[in-house]
CSV table of C-alpha atoms in Angstrom, one decimal:
chain,number,residue,atom,x,y,z
A,1,MET,CA,34.8,11.8,-9.8
A,2,ARG,CA,32.2,12.1,-13.2
A,3,LEU,CA,30.6,9.0,-14.2
A,4,SER,CA,31.2,8.3,-18.0
A,5,PHE,CA,27.6,8.4,-20.3
A,6,PRO,CA,27.3,4.7,-20.2
A,7,ASN,CA,27.8,4.6,-16.1
A,8,ARG,CA,24.8,7.2,-15.6
A,9,LEU,CA,22.6,5.5,-18.2
A,10,ARG,CA,22.9,2.3,-16.0
A,11,PRO,CA,20.3,3.2,-13.1
A,12,LEU,CA,17.8,4.6,-15.9
A,13,ALA,CA,18.2,1.3,-18.2
A,14,ARG,CA,17.4,-1.4,-14.5
A,15,ALA,CA,14.4,1.2,-13.4
A,16,ILE,CA,13.0,1.2,-17.0
A,17,ARG,CA,13.6,-2.7,-17.2
A,18,ARG,CA,12.1,-3.4,-14.0
A,19,TRP,CA,9.1,-0.9,-14.2
A,20,PRO,CA,7.0,-3.8,-15.7
A,21,GLU,CA,7.8,-5.7,-12.6
A,22,ARG,CA,6.4,-3.0,-10.4
A,23,ARG,CA,3.6,-2.3,-12.3
A,24,LEU,CA,2.3,-6.1,-12.2
A,25,HIS,CA,3.2,-6.7,-8.4
A,26,PRO,CA,-0.1,-5.2,-6.9
A,27,LEU,CA,-2.3,-7.7,-9.6
A,28,ARG,CA,0.2,-10.5,-9.0
A,29,ARG,CA,-0.1,-10.4,-5.1
A,30,ARG,CA,-4.0,-10.2,-5.7
A,31,ARG,CA,-3.6,-13.6,-7.6
A,32,ALA,CA,-1.7,-15.2,-5.3
A,33,ARG,CA,-3.1,-14.1,-2.3
A,34,ARG,CA,-6.8,-15.5,-3.9
A,35,ARG,CA,-5.2,-18.8,-5.4
A,36,LEU,CA,-4.0,-19.8,-1.3
A,37,SER,CA,-7.2,-18.5,0.3
A,38,GLU,CA,-9.1,-20.5,-2.2
A,39,ALA,CA,-7.1,-23.6,-1.9
A,40,ALA,CA,-7.6,-26.4,0.4
A,41,ALA,CA,-4.6,-27.7,2.6
A,42,PRO,CA,-1.8,-29.2,0.7
A,43,ASP,CA,-0.1,-32.6,2.3
A,44,SER,CA,2.9,-30.5,2.1
A,45,VAL,CA,4.5,-27.0,1.5
A,46,LEU,CA,8.4,-27.2,-0.3
A,47,PHE,CA,10.6,-24.1,-0.2
A,48,ILE,CA,13.1,-23.8,-3.2
A,49,CYS,CA,16.5,-21.7,-3.7
A,50,LEU,CA,19.4,-22.3,-5.7
A,51,GLY,CA,21.4,-23.8,-3.1
A,52,ASN,CA,19.2,-24.4,-0.5
A,53,ILE,CA,21.6,-22.8,2.3
A,54,CYS,CA,20.3,-18.7,2.7
A,55,ARG,CA,16.9,-18.3,1.7
A,56,SER,CA,14.8,-21.4,1.2
A,57,PRO,CA,15.5,-23.1,4.7
A,58,PHE,CA,15.1,-19.7,6.8
A,59,ALA,CA,11.7,-19.6,4.9
A,60,ALA,CA,11.0,-23.1,5.2
A,61,GLU,CA,11.8,-22.7,9.6
A,62,LEU,CA,9.8,-19.4,9.6
A,63,ALA,CA,7.2,-20.8,8.2
A,64,ARG,CA,7.1,-24.4,10.1
A,65,SER,CA,7.2,-22.7,13.6
A,66,ALA,CA,4.0,-20.1,12.4
A,67,PHE,CA,2.3,-22.6,10.9
A,68,GLN,CA,2.4,-24.5,13.8
A,69,ALA,CA,1.6,-21.5,16.0
A,70,GLN,CA,-1.4,-21.7,14.0
A,71,GLY,CA,-2.8,-25.1,14.2
A,72,LEU,CA,-1.7,-26.0,10.5
A,73,ASP,CA,0.8,-28.6,11.2
A,74,ALA,CA,-1.0,-31.3,9.5
A,75,PHE,CA,0.9,-31.4,6.7
A,76,SER,CA,5.1,-31.3,6.1
A,77,VAL,CA,7.4,-28.0,5.5
A,78,SER,CA,10.4,-28.8,3.7
A,79,SER,CA,13.7,-26.6,1.4
A,80,ALA,CA,15.4,-27.8,-1.3
A,81,GLY,CA,18.0,-26.1,-3.9
A,82,PHE,CA,19.6,-27.7,-7.1
A,83,ILE,CA,23.2,-27.7,-6.8
A,84,GLY,CA,26.1,-28.3,-3.5
A,85,PRO,CA,24.6,-30.8,-1.1
A,86,GLY,CA,25.2,-31.3,2.7
A,87,ARG,CA,26.7,-27.3,3.4
A,88,PRO,CA,25.7,-25.3,5.8
A,89,THR,CA,23.9,-21.7,6.2
A,90,PRO,CA,26.7,-19.4,6.2
A,91,ASP,CA,27.7,-16.8,9.3
A,92,PHE,CA,25.7,-14.0,7.9
A,93,GLY,CA,22.9,-16.1,7.6
A,94,LEU,CA,22.8,-17.6,10.7
A,95,GLN,CA,23.2,-14.2,12.4
A,96,ALA,CA,20.1,-12.6,10.4
A,97,ALA,CA,18.3,-15.8,10.9
A,98,ARG,CA,18.7,-15.3,14.6
A,99,ALA,CA,17.1,-11.8,14.4
A,100,HIS,CA,13.5,-13.6,13.3
A,101,GLY,CA,14.3,-16.5,16.2
A,102,VAL,CA,15.1,-19.4,13.7
A,103,ASP,CA,18.1,-21.3,14.5
A,104,LEU,CA,19.6,-22.9,11.4
A,105,SER,CA,22.9,-24.1,13.0
A,106,ARG,CA,21.8,-27.3,12.3
A,107,HIS,CA,20.7,-27.1,8.7
A,108,ARG,CA,22.7,-28.7,6.0
A,109,SER,CA,21.6,-28.5,1.7
A,110,SER,CA,20.1,-30.9,0.2
A,111,LEU,CA,19.2,-31.1,-3.4
A,112,VAL,CA,15.7,-31.4,-5.0
A,113,ARG,CA,14.4,-35.1,-5.6
A,114,PRO,CA,11.8,-36.1,-8.4
A,115,GLU,CA,9.6,-37.9,-5.7
A,116,MET,CA,9.3,-34.4,-3.6
A,117,LEU,CA,7.7,-33.2,-6.3
A,118,ARG,CA,5.2,-36.2,-6.8
A,119,GLU,CA,4.4,-36.7,-2.5
A,120,GLY,CA,0.9,-35.8,-2.4
A,121,ALA,CA,-0.9,-32.2,-3.3
A,122,GLN,CA,1.4,-29.4,-2.4
A,123,TRP,CA,2.6,-25.8,-2.7
A,124,ILE,CA,6.5,-25.2,-4.1
A,125,VAL,CA,7.6,-21.7,-3.2
A,126,ILE,CA,10.3,-20.5,-5.0
A,127,MET,CA,12.1,-17.4,-4.8
A,128,ASP,CA,13.7,-16.8,-8.7
A,129,SER,CA,11.1,-17.3,-12.0
A,130,ASN,CA,14.3,-19.2,-13.3
A,131,HIS,CA,13.7,-22.0,-10.5
A,132,GLY,CA,10.5,-22.6,-11.6
A,133,ARG,CA,11.3,-23.3,-14.7
A,134,ARG,CA,13.8,-25.4,-14.1
A,135,LEU,CA,11.3,-27.4,-12.2
A,136,VAL,CA,8.9,-27.9,-14.8
A,137,ARG,CA,10.9,-28.8,-16.8
A,138,ASP,CA,13.2,-31.2,-15.5
A,139,PHE,CA,11.2,-32.3,-12.7
A,140,GLY,CA,7.9,-32.2,-13.9
A,141,ALA,CA,6.3,-30.0,-12.0
A,142,ALA,CA,3.0,-28.7,-12.5
A,143,THR,CA,2.9,-24.5,-13.0
A,144,GLU,CA,-0.7,-24.5,-10.4
A,145,GLN,CA,2.0,-26.2,-7.8
A,146,LEU,CA,4.3,-23.2,-8.0
A,147,LEU,CA,4.1,-19.9,-5.8
A,148,HIS,CA,6.5,-17.0,-6.3
A,149,LEU,CA,7.0,-16.0,-2.9
A,150,GLY,CA,8.2,-12.4,-3.8
A,151,ASP,CA,4.7,-11.8,-5.3
A,152,LEU,CA,2.6,-11.9,-1.8
A,153,ASP,CA,5.4,-8.7,-0.6
A,154,PRO,CA,3.3,-6.3,1.2
A,155,GLU,CA,5.7,-3.9,-0.1
A,156,PRO,CA,6.2,-2.0,-3.4
A,157,ILE,CA,9.2,-4.0,-5.3
A,158,GLU,CA,11.9,-3.2,-7.5
A,159,ARG,CA,11.9,-6.7,-8.4
A,160,ARG,CA,10.0,-10.1,-8.5
A,161,THR,CA,13.0,-12.3,-7.4
A,162,ILE,CA,13.6,-12.5,-3.7
A,163,PRO,CA,17.7,-11.9,-4.5
A,164,ASP,CA,20.4,-14.6,-3.5
A,165,PRO,CA,22.0,-13.1,-0.2
A,166,PHE,CA,25.0,-15.7,-0.9
A,167,ASP,CA,28.7,-14.7,0.1
A,168,GLN,CA,27.2,-10.8,0.7
A,169,ALA,CA,27.3,-8.3,3.3
A,170,PRO,CA,25.8,-8.8,6.7
A,171,GLN,CA,22.9,-6.4,5.4
A,172,VAL,CA,22.0,-7.7,2.8
A,173,PHE,CA,21.0,-10.7,4.8
A,174,GLU,CA,19.2,-8.9,6.5
A,175,ALA,CA,17.2,-7.5,3.8
A,176,CYS,CA,16.1,-10.7,2.2
A,177,TYR,CA,15.3,-12.1,5.6
A,178,ALA,CA,12.9,-9.4,6.1
A,179,ARG,CA,11.6,-9.7,3.1
A,180,ILE,CA,10.7,-13.3,3.3
A,181,SER,CA,9.6,-12.6,7.0
A,182,ARG,CA,6.8,-10.0,5.2
A,183,CYS,CA,6.1,-12.2,2.2
A,184,LEU,CA,4.8,-15.2,5.0
A,185,ASP,CA,3.1,-12.8,7.1
A,186,THR,CA,1.1,-12.5,3.7
A,187,PHE,CA,1.2,-16.6,3.2
A,188,LEU,CA,-0.6,-17.2,6.8
A,189,GLU,CA,-2.4,-14.4,6.2
A,190,ALA,CA,-3.8,-15.7,3.1
A,191,THR,CA,-4.4,-19.2,4.4
A,192,ARG,CA,-6.4,-18.7,7.9
A,193,GLY,CA,-9.3,-20.6,5.9
A,194,TRP,CA,-7.3,-24.1,5.5
A,195,ASP,CA,-8.5,-26.9,7.4
A,196,ARG,CA,-6.8,-27.7,10.2
A,197,THR,CA,-7.7,-31.2,10.9
A,198,PRO,CA,-5.7,-33.8,10.2
A,199,GLY,CA,-6.5,-36.1,6.7
A,200,SER,CA,-8.8,-32.9,5.8
A,201,ARG,CA,-7.8,-33.4,2.6
A,202,ASP,CA,-8.7,-36.7,2.4
A,203,GLN,CA,-12.3,-36.0,3.5
A,204,ALA,CA,-12.8,-33.6,1.0
Protein backbone atom coordinates (compact mmCIF):
# COMPACT_ATOMS: atom_id res chain seq x y z
CA MET A 1 0.00 0.00 0.00
CA ARG A 2 1.42 3.37 -1.01
CA LEU A 3 1.68 6.05 1.63
CA SER A 4 -0.10 9.32 1.07
CA PHE A 5 2.07 12.36 0.49
CA PRO A 6 1.53 13.76 4.02
CA ASN A 7 2.38 10.34 5.54
CA ARG A 8 5.60 10.15 3.54
CA LEU A 9 6.61 13.56 4.92
CA ARG A 10 6.05 12.68 8.56
CA PRO A 11 9.38 10.87 9.11
CA LEU A 12 11.21 13.77 7.49
CA ALA A 13 9.34 16.30 9.61
CA ARG A 14 10.10 14.30 12.76
CA ALA A 15 13.79 14.08 11.87
CA ILE A 16 13.96 17.84 11.26
CA ARG A 17 12.16 18.56 14.51
CA ARG A 18 14.57 16.38 16.49
CA TRP A 19 17.73 17.53 14.74
CA PRO A 20 18.51 20.25 17.33
CA GLU A 21 18.33 17.72 20.18
CA ARG A 22 20.70 15.37 18.39
CA ARG A 23 23.16 18.19 17.71
CA LEU A 24 22.97 19.61 21.24
CA HIS A 25 23.33 16.28 23.00
CA PRO A 26 27.18 16.12 23.17
CA LEU A 27 27.31 19.63 24.64
CA ARG A 28 24.53 18.93 27.12
CA ARG A 29 26.24 15.71 28.16
CA ARG A 30 29.55 17.46 28.82
CA ARG A 31 27.82 20.15 30.85
CA ALA A 32 25.82 17.64 32.89
CA ARG A 33 28.90 15.58 33.67
CA ARG A 34 30.83 18.68 34.67
CA ARG A 35 28.01 19.86 36.96
CA LEU A 36 27.93 16.50 38.71
CA SER A 37 31.68 16.12 39.04
CA GLU A 38 32.10 19.63 40.49
CA ALA A 39 29.22 19.33 42.96
CA ALA A 40 29.44 18.30 46.59
CA ALA A 41 27.64 15.12 47.64
CA PRO A 42 23.96 16.01 48.17
CA ASP A 43 21.61 15.22 51.03
CA SER A 44 19.27 13.49 48.60
CA VAL A 45 18.64 12.50 45.01
CA LEU A 46 15.01 12.63 43.87
CA PHE A 47 13.91 11.00 40.61
CA ILE A 48 10.76 12.38 38.96
CA CYS A 49 8.49 11.16 36.18
CA LEU A 50 4.81 11.65 35.39
CA GLY A 51 3.17 8.73 37.18
CA ASN A 52 6.00 7.30 39.33
CA ILE A 53 5.25 3.74 38.26
CA CYS A 54 7.76 3.05 35.45
CA ARG A 55 10.73 5.33 34.88
CA SER A 56 11.49 7.12 38.16
CA PRO A 57 11.06 4.11 40.51
CA PHE A 58 13.31 1.98 38.31
CA ALA A 59 15.94 4.74 38.15
CA ALA A 60 15.77 5.28 41.92
CA GLU A 61 16.14 1.61 42.81
CA LEU A 62 18.96 1.07 40.33
CA ALA A 63 20.75 4.18 41.57
CA ARG A 64 20.27 3.28 45.24
CA SER A 65 21.87 -0.13 44.86
CA ALA A 66 24.72 1.27 42.74
CA PHE A 67 25.42 4.10 45.21
CA GLN A 68 25.48 1.67 48.11
CA ALA A 69 27.91 -0.58 46.25
CA GLN A 70 30.23 2.43 45.83
CA GLY A 71 29.89 3.55 49.46
CA LEU A 72 27.67 6.50 48.54
CA ASP A 73 24.98 5.72 51.10
CA ALA A 74 25.19 8.92 53.14
CA PHE A 75 22.22 10.45 51.33
CA SER A 76 18.68 9.35 50.48
CA VAL A 77 17.40 8.26 47.08
CA SER A 78 13.68 8.49 46.33
CA SER A 79 11.18 8.93 43.52
CA ALA A 80 7.82 10.61 42.97
CA GLY A 81 5.37 11.72 40.28
CA PHE A 82 2.51 14.06 39.56
CA ILE A 83 -0.53 11.79 39.21
CA GLY A 84 -2.20 8.67 40.63
CA PRO A 85 -0.70 7.75 44.03
CA GLY A 86 -0.76 4.16 45.26
CA ARG A 87 -0.36 2.40 41.89
CA PRO A 88 1.99 -0.54 41.23
CA THR A 89 4.47 -0.91 38.41
CA PRO A 90 2.83 -2.72 35.43
CA ASP A 91 3.83 -6.31 34.67
CA PHE A 92 6.00 -5.43 31.67
CA GLY A 93 7.86 -2.96 33.85
CA LEU A 94 8.41 -5.55 36.56
CA GLN A 95 9.82 -7.98 34.01
CA ALA A 96 12.11 -5.42 32.39
CA ALA A 97 13.35 -4.23 35.80
CA ARG A 98 14.20 -7.79 36.88
CA ALA A 99 16.53 -8.10 33.90
CA HIS A 100 18.57 -5.30 35.52
CA GLY A 101 18.43 -6.87 38.98
CA VAL A 102 15.75 -4.45 40.23
CA ASP A 103 12.66 -5.66 42.09
CA LEU A 104 9.76 -3.21 41.81
CA SER A 105 7.09 -5.62 43.07
CA ARG A 106 6.58 -3.65 46.29
CA HIS A 107 6.66 -0.23 44.70
CA ARG A 108 3.58 1.98 44.89
CA SER A 109 3.50 5.41 43.30
CA SER A 110 3.67 8.56 45.38
CA LEU A 111 3.06 12.21 44.62
CA VAL A 112 5.76 14.84 44.70
CA ARG A 113 5.25 17.18 47.67
CA PRO A 114 6.66 20.68 48.17
CA GLU A 115 8.63 19.59 51.23
CA MET A 116 10.51 17.04 49.11
CA LEU A 117 12.09 19.94 47.26
CA ARG A 118 12.98 21.85 50.41
CA GLU A 119 14.64 19.13 52.47
CA GLY A 120 18.32 19.91 52.13
CA ALA A 121 20.62 20.24 49.15
CA GLN A 122 19.71 17.76 46.45
CA TRP A 123 19.62 16.76 42.83
CA ILE A 124 16.21 16.43 41.18
CA VAL A 125 16.55 14.09 38.22
CA ILE A 126 13.85 14.45 35.55
CA MET A 127 12.88 12.42 32.49
CA ASP A 128 11.17 15.19 30.54
CA SER A 129 11.63 18.97 30.30
CA ASN A 130 7.93 19.43 31.02
CA HIS A 131 8.48 17.84 34.43
CA GLY A 132 11.20 20.37 35.17
CA ARG A 133 9.02 23.30 34.20
CA ARG A 134 6.22 21.99 36.37
CA LEU A 135 8.52 21.54 39.36
CA VAL A 136 9.78 25.10 39.04
CA ARG A 137 6.33 26.61 38.44
CA ASP A 138 4.21 24.66 40.91
CA PHE A 139 6.65 23.52 43.58
CA GLY A 140 9.31 26.20 43.68
CA ALA A 141 12.21 24.00 42.59
CA ALA A 142 15.42 25.80 41.70
CA THR A 143 16.59 25.26 38.13
CA GLU A 144 20.10 24.51 39.37
CA GLN A 145 18.68 21.49 41.23
CA LEU A 146 17.37 19.92 38.03
CA LEU A 147 19.24 17.34 36.01
CA HIS A 148 17.81 15.90 32.80
CA LEU A 149 18.69 12.21 32.93
CA GLY A 150 18.61 11.87 29.14
CA ASP A 151 21.49 14.34 28.88
CA LEU A 152 23.80 11.68 30.34
CA ASP A 153 23.20 9.09 27.63
CA PRO A 154 26.58 8.01 26.21
CA GLU A 155 24.95 7.01 22.92
CA PRO A 156 23.57 9.28 20.16
CA ILE A 157 19.96 10.20 20.90
CA GLU A 158 16.80 10.92 18.97
CA ARG A 159 15.12 12.70 21.88
CA ARG A 160 16.33 14.31 25.06
CA THR A 161 13.24 12.98 26.81
CA ILE A 162 13.26 9.44 28.13
CA PRO A 163 9.80 8.44 26.80
CA ASP A 164 7.17 6.95 29.07
CA PRO A 165 6.78 3.21 28.34
CA PHE A 166 3.46 2.92 30.19
CA ASP A 167 0.85 0.80 28.41
CA GLN A 168 3.29 -0.16 25.67
CA ALA A 169 4.96 -3.38 24.52
CA PRO A 170 7.68 -5.23 26.50
CA GLN A 171 10.40 -4.11 24.10
CA VAL A 172 9.53 -0.48 24.80
CA PHE A 173 10.07 -1.05 28.53
CA GLU A 174 13.30 -2.88 27.79
CA ALA A 175 14.61 -0.02 25.64
CA CYS A 176 13.55 2.57 28.22
CA TYR A 177 15.22 0.77 31.12
CA ALA A 178 18.35 0.10 29.09
CA ARG A 179 18.65 3.82 28.40
CA ILE A 180 18.06 4.74 32.04
CA SER A 181 20.77 2.24 33.01
CA ARG A 182 23.24 3.78 30.54
CA CYS A 183 22.53 7.25 31.85
CA LEU A 184 22.98 6.17 35.46
CA ASP A 185 26.33 4.62 34.56
CA THR A 186 27.42 8.09 33.43
CA PHE A 187 25.96 9.61 36.61
CA LEU A 188 28.01 7.23 38.75
CA GLU A 189 31.15 7.85 36.73
CA ALA A 190 30.77 11.61 37.10
CA THR A 191 30.18 11.42 40.86
CA ARG A 192 33.11 9.21 41.83
CA GLY A 193 34.72 12.23 43.45
CA TRP A 194 31.83 12.87 45.83
CA ASP A 195 32.83 12.67 49.48
CA ARG A 196 31.45 9.40 50.84
CA THR A 197 31.76 10.42 54.50
CA PRO A 198 28.40 10.90 56.28
CA GLY A 199 27.98 14.53 57.22
CA SER A 200 30.64 15.68 54.78
CA ARG A 201 28.37 18.41 53.43
CA ASP A 202 28.03 19.89 56.93
CA GLN A 203 31.79 19.91 57.31
CA ALA A 204 32.41 21.59 53.95
